[in-house]
């Protein structure tokens, strides 16, 4: 996790106690969010692929961030998304997201017996 110091310089959690504490709190909430799902998996004796567990963790992380942003926007009085997200932002993110997509032609997909998902460049 990165936070920005008063001069605008990014500071990593390794260098910043506040960032470490926020990261610790976020991880605790992610664990709490995922706990019922993991309990259900254990109770059913089910096997869940590692990739799906990573997707669940990522989704929980994203859900918490979305809720934090929503609550923060409400708290500071933002009424329109356009106040904090411009069309340029959306276009920039659209380009970034498109660049992460990797296409496989039909012959490759049939030859390997499976289709590839999106490339994860993060």
XYZ file of C-alpha atoms in Angstrom:
122
model
C 0.000 0.000 0.000
C 1.248 3.484 -0.740
C 0.335 6.760 0.849
C 1.473 10.217 -0.141
C 3.439 12.441 2.198
C 2.724 16.198 2.480
C 5.216 16.951 -0.313
C 3.374 14.616 -2.712
C 5.994 11.842 -2.615
C 4.682 8.284 -2.384
C 5.819 6.386 0.694
C 5.584 2.591 0.841
C 4.280 0.744 3.881
C 7.797 -0.537 4.588
C 8.805 3.062 5.270
C 5.626 4.253 6.935
C 4.031 3.016 10.171
C 0.649 4.601 9.321
C 0.485 2.787 5.984
C 1.443 -0.499 7.659
C -1.325 -0.043 10.213
C -3.900 0.780 7.520
C -2.793 -2.253 5.528
C -3.123 -4.432 8.637
C -6.641 -3.108 9.294
C -7.653 -3.679 5.669
C -6.333 -7.261 5.728
C -8.256 -7.929 8.946
C -11.472 -6.746 7.272
C -10.783 -8.826 4.164
C -10.313 -11.908 6.356
C -13.563 -11.120 8.172
C -15.384 -10.705 4.850
C -14.051 -14.021 3.521
C -14.440 -16.019 6.763
C -17.998 -17.296 6.080
C -16.976 -18.431 2.609
C -13.921 -20.303 3.885
C -15.997 -21.859 6.684
C -18.547 -23.057 4.125
C -15.775 -24.605 2.010
C -14.343 -26.389 5.069
C -17.745 -27.627 6.263
C -18.534 -29.089 2.872
C -15.082 -30.613 2.575
C -14.889 -28.994 -0.831
C -11.817 -28.409 -2.937
C -11.560 -24.937 -4.449
C -8.925 -24.171 -7.072
C -6.207 -21.756 -5.948
C -7.115 -19.429 -8.834
C -10.689 -19.167 -7.571
C -9.484 -18.446 -4.021
C -7.306 -15.658 -5.404
C -10.291 -14.284 -7.334
C -12.407 -14.338 -4.161
C -9.697 -12.518 -2.242
C -9.335 -9.952 -5.007
C -13.106 -9.449 -5.156
C -13.269 -8.959 -1.368
C -10.444 -6.443 -1.562
C -12.200 -4.546 -4.355
C -15.544 -4.609 -2.541
C -14.002 -3.108 0.588
C -12.198 -0.431 -1.404
C -15.409 0.446 -3.239
C -17.297 0.745 0.033
C -14.536 2.854 1.607
C -14.536 5.206 -1.387
C -18.336 5.421 -1.355
C -18.363 6.232 2.370
C -15.579 8.769 1.950
C -17.354 10.494 -0.948
C -20.559 10.703 1.093
C -18.640 12.053 4.089
C -17.014 14.879 2.116
C -20.251 15.754 0.309
C -19.551 14.585 -3.241
C -22.877 14.315 -5.070
C -21.784 13.596 -8.636
C -19.183 11.057 -9.691
C -17.948 13.583 -12.257
C -16.568 15.596 -9.327
C -13.944 12.906 -8.712
C -13.812 10.911 -11.971
C -13.371 12.567 -15.357
C -14.001 11.212 -18.847
C -10.218 11.319 -19.332
C -9.800 9.052 -16.288
C -12.242 6.546 -17.750
C -10.523 6.612 -21.150
C -7.102 6.144 -19.556
C -8.329 3.180 -17.515
C -10.106 1.776 -20.566
C -6.803 1.760 -22.442
C -5.008 0.152 -19.507
C -7.652 -2.543 -19.186
C -7.632 -3.248 -22.926
C -3.850 -3.643 -22.835
C -4.228 -6.415 -20.234
C -6.438 -8.513 -22.492
C -4.791 -11.289 -24.440
C -6.698 -12.841 -27.345
C -6.366 -16.440 -28.467
C -7.513 -17.446 -31.937
C -9.950 -20.362 -32.326
C -7.374 -22.877 -33.581
C -5.117 -22.251 -30.590
C -8.024 -22.523 -28.142
C -9.268 -25.785 -29.679
C -5.763 -27.191 -29.962
C -4.990 -26.681 -26.295
C -8.397 -27.822 -25.131
C -8.975 -24.704 -23.088
C -9.321 -20.998 -23.533
C -6.973 -18.604 -21.839
C -8.306 -15.926 -19.552
C -7.113 -12.345 -19.350
C -3.435 -11.710 -18.790
C -2.747 -10.443 -15.275
C -0.187 -7.608 -15.502
C -0.115 -5.821 -12.206
